[in-house]
Amino acid sequence: RKILASALRRKYFEQADMESNIIEAIGTLTKALAERDLAAEEYATLKSHALAVIRGNDPVLKLLDNRVQSFFRFACKWKSENTSFCISAPLEMKTGRSIMKTGYDTSLSNGIKSTKEEFLLAAKREASRLGFAFFGSELIEVGNEARGVISLACTNYGRDILDRFFGVTTEGG
């Protein structure tokens, strides 16, 4: 594993050098894991798959990349269905410790979900639709962070960023 990690971290000036070193490291790792020498046909198949991944031509890798991009597009474009409430204002604010002990959560009693809860539910549906069952929760959390960053940037700097991006000029500037 260390040999492969070293080959992946090394800087290369030629594509062919990089490919040959990485394939050699993958072959060494596979031989160690299989505890035997690879047959010529097995090594050729391994080399073919490794080259496809390195060059970005692997269909499974392309499908995964497209689905991850689709999920992040969803996360960054998502808007709350509760448009009557300000997105940046919290539903409930607490400071210090509670003096009264209640047996129920007040935020749930009024039937209003927080924006984060609403997003997490929608993101879970989208992640399931895209087939991210195994690492869906991690993807959803990162998607929520991405949504928050994009929302904050658009709220605070939207005109400055988007106007420059689209080449819009404002009067007096």
PDB file of C-alpha atoms in Angstrom:
ATOM      1  CA  ARG A   1       0.000   0.000   0.000  1.00  0.00           C
ATOM      2  CA  LYS A   2       2.837   2.346   0.830  1.00  0.00           C
ATOM      3  CA  ILE A   3       4.407   1.727  -2.582  1.00  0.00           C
ATOM      4  CA  LEU A   4       1.134   2.583  -4.325  1.00  0.00           C
ATOM      5  CA  ALA A   5       0.570   5.667  -2.159  1.00  0.00           C
ATOM      6  CA  SER A   6       4.110   6.819  -2.917  1.00  0.00           C
ATOM      7  CA  ALA A   7       3.612   6.279  -6.661  1.00  0.00           C
ATOM      8  CA  LEU A   8       0.361   8.275  -6.572  1.00  0.00           C
ATOM      9  CA  ARG A   9       1.931  11.183  -4.641  1.00  0.00           C
ATOM     10  CA  ARG A  10       5.057  11.448  -6.758  1.00  0.00           C
ATOM     11  CA  LYS A  11       5.245  14.255  -9.318  1.00  0.00           C
ATOM     12  CA  TYR A  12       5.676  13.177 -12.910  1.00  0.00           C
ATOM     13  CA  PHE A  13       6.692  15.092 -16.004  1.00  0.00           C
ATOM     14  CA  GLU A  14       5.560  12.440 -18.480  1.00  0.00           C
ATOM     15  CA  GLN A  15       2.166  10.706 -18.606  1.00  0.00           C
ATOM     16  CA  ALA A  16       3.783   7.412 -19.655  1.00  0.00           C
ATOM     17  CA  ASP A  17       6.134   7.420 -16.635  1.00  0.00           C
ATOM     18  CA  MET A  18       3.244   8.044 -14.286  1.00  0.00           C
ATOM     19  CA  GLU A  19       1.134   5.285 -15.823  1.00  0.00           C
ATOM     20  CA  SER A  20       3.928   2.687 -15.770  1.00  0.00           C
ATOM     21  CA  ASN A  21       4.918   3.461 -12.159  1.00  0.00           C
ATOM     22  CA  ILE A  22       1.322   3.356 -10.912  1.00  0.00           C
ATOM     23  CA  ILE A  23       0.550   0.136 -12.801  1.00  0.00           C
ATOM     24  CA  GLU A  24       3.711  -1.467 -11.399  1.00  0.00           C
ATOM     25  CA  ALA A  25       2.671  -0.418  -7.865  1.00  0.00           C
ATOM     26  CA  ILE A  26      -0.859  -1.748  -8.388  1.00  0.00           C
ATOM     27  CA  GLY A  27       0.593  -5.029  -9.639  1.00  0.00           C
ATOM     28  CA  THR A  28       2.812  -5.281  -6.549  1.00  0.00           C
ATOM     29  CA  LEU A  29      -0.115  -4.566  -4.224  1.00  0.00           C
ATOM     30  CA  THR A  30      -2.357  -7.089  -6.003  1.00  0.00           C
ATOM     31  CA  LYS A  31       0.372  -9.737  -5.852  1.00  0.00           C
ATOM     32  CA  ALA A  32       0.783  -9.139  -2.093  1.00  0.00           C
ATOM     33  CA  LEU A  33      -2.975  -9.283  -1.456  1.00  0.00           C
ATOM     34  CA  ALA A  34      -3.501 -12.382  -3.618  1.00  0.00           C
ATOM     35  CA  GLU A  35      -0.364 -14.013  -2.138  1.00  0.00           C
ATOM     36  CA  ARG A  36       0.603 -15.330  -5.564  1.00  0.00           C
ATOM     37  CA  ASP A  37       1.973 -14.189  -8.899  1.00  0.00           C
ATOM     38  CA  LEU A  38      -0.580 -12.902 -11.378  1.00  0.00           C
ATOM     39  CA  ALA A  39      -1.091 -14.738 -14.636  1.00  0.00           C
ATOM     40  CA  ALA A  40      -0.309 -12.771 -17.792  1.00  0.00           C
ATOM     41  CA  GLU A  41      -4.015 -12.485 -18.626  1.00  0.00           C
ATOM     42  CA  GLU A  42      -4.852 -11.258 -15.099  1.00  0.00           C
ATOM     43  CA  TYR A  43      -2.059  -8.673 -15.218  1.00  0.00           C
ATOM     44  CA  ALA A  44      -3.249  -7.461 -18.650  1.00  0.00           C
ATOM     45  CA  THR A  45      -6.803  -7.047 -17.338  1.00  0.00           C
ATOM     46  CA  LEU A  46      -5.566  -5.225 -14.237  1.00  0.00           C
ATOM     47  CA  LYS A  47      -3.393  -2.956 -16.396  1.00  0.00           C
ATOM     48  CA  SER A  48      -6.298  -2.206 -18.738  1.00  0.00           C
ATOM     49  CA  HIS A  49      -8.631  -1.254 -15.876  1.00  0.00           C
ATOM     50  CA  ALA A  50      -5.945   0.805 -14.135  1.00  0.00           C
ATOM     51  CA  LEU A  51      -5.180   2.743 -17.326  1.00  0.00           C
ATOM     52  CA  ALA A  52      -8.882   3.430 -17.850  1.00  0.00           C
ATOM     53  CA  VAL A  53      -9.144   4.856 -14.325  1.00  0.00           C
ATOM     54  CA  ILE A  54      -5.943   6.906 -14.629  1.00  0.00           C
ATOM     55  CA  ARG A  55      -7.026   8.370 -17.969  1.00  0.00           C
ATOM     56  CA  GLY A  56     -10.591   8.996 -16.791  1.00  0.00           C
ATOM     57  CA  ASN A  57     -12.108   6.558 -19.302  1.00  0.00           C
ATOM     58  CA  ASP A  58     -13.545   4.045 -16.851  1.00  0.00           C
ATOM     59  CA  PRO A  59     -17.348   3.874 -17.305  1.00  0.00           C
ATOM     60  CA  VAL A  60     -18.005   3.100 -13.621  1.00  0.00           C
ATOM     61  CA  LEU A  61     -15.856   6.036 -12.523  1.00  0.00           C
ATOM     62  CA  LYS A  62     -17.640   8.310 -15.016  1.00  0.00           C
ATOM     63  CA  LEU A  63     -21.033   7.184 -13.717  1.00  0.00           C
ATOM     64  CA  LEU A  64     -19.962   7.798 -10.107  1.00  0.00           C
ATOM     65  CA  ASP A  65     -18.577  11.231 -11.029  1.00  0.00           C
ATOM     66  CA  ASN A  66     -21.789  12.187 -12.843  1.00  0.00           C
ATOM     67  CA  ARG A  67     -23.929  11.093  -9.892  1.00  0.00           C
ATOM     68  CA  VAL A  68     -21.806  12.971  -7.337  1.00  0.00           C
ATOM     69  CA  GLN A  69     -21.939  16.106  -9.508  1.00  0.00           C
ATOM     70  CA  SER A  70     -25.702  15.686  -9.832  1.00  0.00           C
ATOM     71  CA  PHE A  71     -26.063  15.417  -6.054  1.00  0.00           C
ATOM     72  CA  PHE A  72     -24.016  18.572  -5.452  1.00  0.00           C
ATOM     73  CA  ARG A  73     -25.996  20.436  -8.109  1.00  0.00           C
ATOM     74  CA  PHE A  74     -29.139  19.409  -6.225  1.00  0.00           C
ATOM     75  CA  ALA A  75     -27.624  20.458  -2.880  1.00  0.00           C
ATOM     76  CA  CYS A  76     -26.489  23.871  -4.093  1.00  0.00           C
ATOM     77  CA  LYS A  77     -29.745  24.651  -5.919  1.00  0.00           C
ATOM     78  CA  TRP A  78     -32.085  23.373  -3.182  1.00  0.00           C
ATOM     79  CA  LYS A  79     -34.508  25.863  -1.643  1.00  0.00           C
ATOM     80  CA  SER A  80     -36.753  25.387   1.342  1.00  0.00           C
ATOM     81  CA  GLU A  81     -40.449  24.806   0.741  1.00  0.00           C
ATOM     82  CA  ASN A  82     -41.081  27.076   3.739  1.00  0.00           C
ATOM     83  CA  THR A  83     -40.519  30.353   1.887  1.00  0.00           C
ATOM     84  CA  SER A  84     -42.566  32.330   4.404  1.00  0.00           C
ATOM     85  CA  PHE A  85     -39.676  32.145   6.864  1.00  0.00           C
ATOM     86  CA  CYS A  86     -36.314  33.830   6.467  1.00  0.00           C
ATOM     87  CA  ILE A  87     -33.720  31.160   5.679  1.00  0.00           C
ATOM     88  CA  SER A  88     -30.994  32.735   7.787  1.00  0.00           C
ATOM     89  CA  ALA A  89     -33.098  33.269  10.925  1.00  0.00           C
ATOM     90  CA  PRO A  90     -33.282  30.348  13.357  1.00  0.00           C
ATOM     91  CA  LEU A  91     -36.697  29.125  14.467  1.00  0.00           C
ATOM     92  CA  GLU A  92     -35.683  29.057  18.090  1.00  0.00           C
ATOM     93  CA  MET A  93     -32.854  30.634  20.035  1.00  0.00           C
ATOM     94  CA  LYS A  94     -31.505  29.362  23.330  1.00  0.00           C
ATOM     95  CA  THR A  95     -28.902  30.795  25.637  1.00  0.00           C
ATOM     96  CA  GLY A  96     -27.540  29.313  28.811  1.00  0.00           C
ATOM     97  CA  ARG A  97     -29.357  26.448  30.444  1.00  0.00           C
ATOM     98  CA  SER A  98     -33.062  25.864  30.628  1.00  0.00           C
ATOM     99  CA  ILE A  99     -34.667  26.707  33.959  1.00  0.00           C
ATOM    100  CA  MET A 100     -37.871  24.800  33.294  1.00  0.00           C
ATOM    101  CA  LYS A 101     -37.710  21.161  32.386  1.00  0.00           C
ATOM    102  CA  THR A 102     -40.215  20.181  29.749  1.00  0.00           C
ATOM    103  CA  GLY A 103     -40.838  16.711  28.453  1.00  0.00           C
ATOM    104  CA  TYR A 104     -41.173  17.718  24.820  1.00  0.00           C
ATOM    105  CA  ASP A 105     -39.268  19.579  22.155  1.00  0.00           C
ATOM    106  CA  THR A 106     -40.899  22.953  21.440  1.00  0.00           C
ATOM    107  CA  SER A 107     -39.526  23.167  17.904  1.00  0.00           C
ATOM    108  CA  LEU A 108     -41.420  20.029  16.933  1.00  0.00           C
ATOM    109  CA  SER A 109     -44.652  20.998  18.694  1.00  0.00           C
ATOM    110  CA  ASN A 110     -45.401  23.843  16.305  1.00  0.00           C
ATOM    111  CA  GLY A 111     -44.943  21.573  13.253  1.00  0.00           C
ATOM    112  CA  ILE A 112     -42.253  23.731  11.642  1.00  0.00           C
ATOM    113  CA  LYS A 113     -39.108  21.962  10.511  1.00  0.00           C
ATOM    114  CA  SER A 114     -35.773  23.705  10.489  1.00  0.00           C
ATOM    115  CA  THR A 115     -34.203  24.396   7.115  1.00  0.00           C
ATOM    116  CA  LYS A 116     -31.469  21.880   7.902  1.00  0.00           C
ATOM    117  CA  GLU A 117     -33.983  19.139   8.789  1.00  0.00           C
ATOM    118  CA  GLU A 118     -35.913  19.892   5.617  1.00  0.00           C
ATOM    119  CA  PHE A 119     -32.725  19.761   3.527  1.00  0.00           C
ATOM    120  CA  LEU A 120     -31.515  16.531   5.156  1.00  0.00           C
ATOM    121  CA  LEU A 121     -34.808  14.830   4.330  1.00  0.00           C
ATOM    122  CA  ALA A 122     -34.762  16.015   0.707  1.00  0.00           C
ATOM    123  CA  ALA A 123     -31.058  15.159   0.352  1.00  0.00           C
ATOM    124  CA  LYS A 124     -31.653  11.669   1.727  1.00  0.00           C
ATOM    125  CA  ARG A 125     -34.296  11.080  -0.944  1.00  0.00           C
ATOM    126  CA  GLU A 126     -31.967  12.410  -3.659  1.00  0.00           C
ATOM    127  CA  ALA A 127     -28.995  10.334  -2.438  1.00  0.00           C
ATOM    128  CA  SER A 128     -31.172   7.196  -2.421  1.00  0.00           C
ATOM    129  CA  ARG A 129     -32.441   8.002  -5.916  1.00  0.00           C
ATOM    130  CA  LEU A 130     -28.839   8.295  -7.150  1.00  0.00           C
ATOM    131  CA  GLY A 131     -27.830   5.019  -5.482  1.00  0.00           C
ATOM    132  CA  PHE A 132     -25.654   6.305  -2.628  1.00  0.00           C
ATOM    133  CA  ALA A 133     -26.871   3.906   0.043  1.00  0.00           C
ATOM    134  CA  PHE A 134     -23.490   3.024   1.580  1.00  0.00           C
ATOM    135  CA  PHE A 135     -22.093   6.499   2.150  1.00  0.00           C
ATOM    136  CA  GLY A 136     -25.262   8.554   1.834  1.00  0.00           C
ATOM    137  CA  SER A 137     -25.072  10.097   5.311  1.00  0.00           C
ATOM    138  CA  GLU A 138     -21.555  11.453   4.717  1.00  0.00           C
ATOM    139  CA  LEU A 139     -22.560  12.783   1.311  1.00  0.00           C
ATOM    140  CA  ILE A 140     -25.656  14.437   2.792  1.00  0.00           C
ATOM    141  CA  GLU A 141     -23.627  16.193   5.499  1.00  0.00           C
ATOM    142  CA  VAL A 142     -21.094  17.475   2.953  1.00  0.00           C
ATOM    143  CA  GLY A 143     -23.973  18.499   0.677  1.00  0.00           C
ATOM    144  CA  ASN A 144     -25.508  20.471   3.536  1.00  0.00           C
ATOM    145  CA  GLU A 145     -22.208  22.257   4.109  1.00  0.00           C
ATOM    146  CA  ALA A 146     -21.935  23.038   0.381  1.00  0.00           C
ATOM    147  CA  ARG A 147     -25.496  24.370   0.372  1.00  0.00           C
ATOM    148  CA  GLY A 148     -24.710  26.549   3.366  1.00  0.00           C
ATOM    149  CA  VAL A 149     -21.579  27.982   1.751  1.00  0.00           C
ATOM    150  CA  ILE A 150     -23.365  28.736  -1.527  1.00  0.00           C
ATOM    151  CA  SER A 151     -26.377  30.242   0.278  1.00  0.00           C
ATOM    152  CA  LEU A 152     -24.186  32.431   2.467  1.00  0.00           C
ATOM    153  CA  ALA A 153     -22.057  33.590  -0.475  1.00  0.00           C
ATOM    154  CA  CYS A 154     -25.150  34.437  -2.528  1.00  0.00           C
ATOM    155  CA  THR A 155     -26.833  36.188   0.411  1.00  0.00           C
ATOM    156  CA  ASN A 156     -23.791  38.264   1.329  1.00  0.00           C
ATOM    157  CA  TYR A 157     -22.031  38.761  -1.997  1.00  0.00           C
ATOM    158  CA  GLY A 158     -24.566  37.709  -4.627  1.00  0.00           C
ATOM    159  CA  ARG A 159     -24.615  40.906  -6.629  1.00  0.00           C
ATOM    160  CA  ASP A 160     -20.830  41.284  -6.564  1.00  0.00           C
ATOM    161  CA  ILE A 161     -20.135  37.681  -7.546  1.00  0.00           C
ATOM    162  CA  LEU A 162     -22.961  36.968  -9.969  1.00  0.00           C
ATOM    163  CA  ASP A 163     -22.868  40.331 -11.749  1.00  0.00           C
ATOM    164  CA  ARG A 164     -19.157  39.915 -12.444  1.00  0.00           C
ATOM    165  CA  PHE A 165     -19.663  36.296 -13.480  1.00  0.00           C
ATOM    166  CA  PHE A 166     -22.403  37.181 -15.969  1.00  0.00           C
ATOM    167  CA  GLY A 167     -20.746  40.434 -17.061  1.00  0.00           C
ATOM    168  CA  VAL A 168     -23.537  42.680 -15.781  1.00  0.00           C
ATOM    169  CA  THR A 169     -22.509  46.272 -15.135  1.00  0.00           C
ATOM    170  CA  THR A 170     -24.327  48.485 -12.677  1.00  0.00           C
ATOM    171  CA  GLU A 171     -24.886  52.215 -13.006  1.00  0.00           C
ATOM    172  CA  GLY A 172     -22.284  54.327 -11.244  1.00  0.00           C
ATOM    173  CA  GLY A 173     -19.776  51.458 -11.047  1.00  0.00           C
TER     174      GLY A 173
END
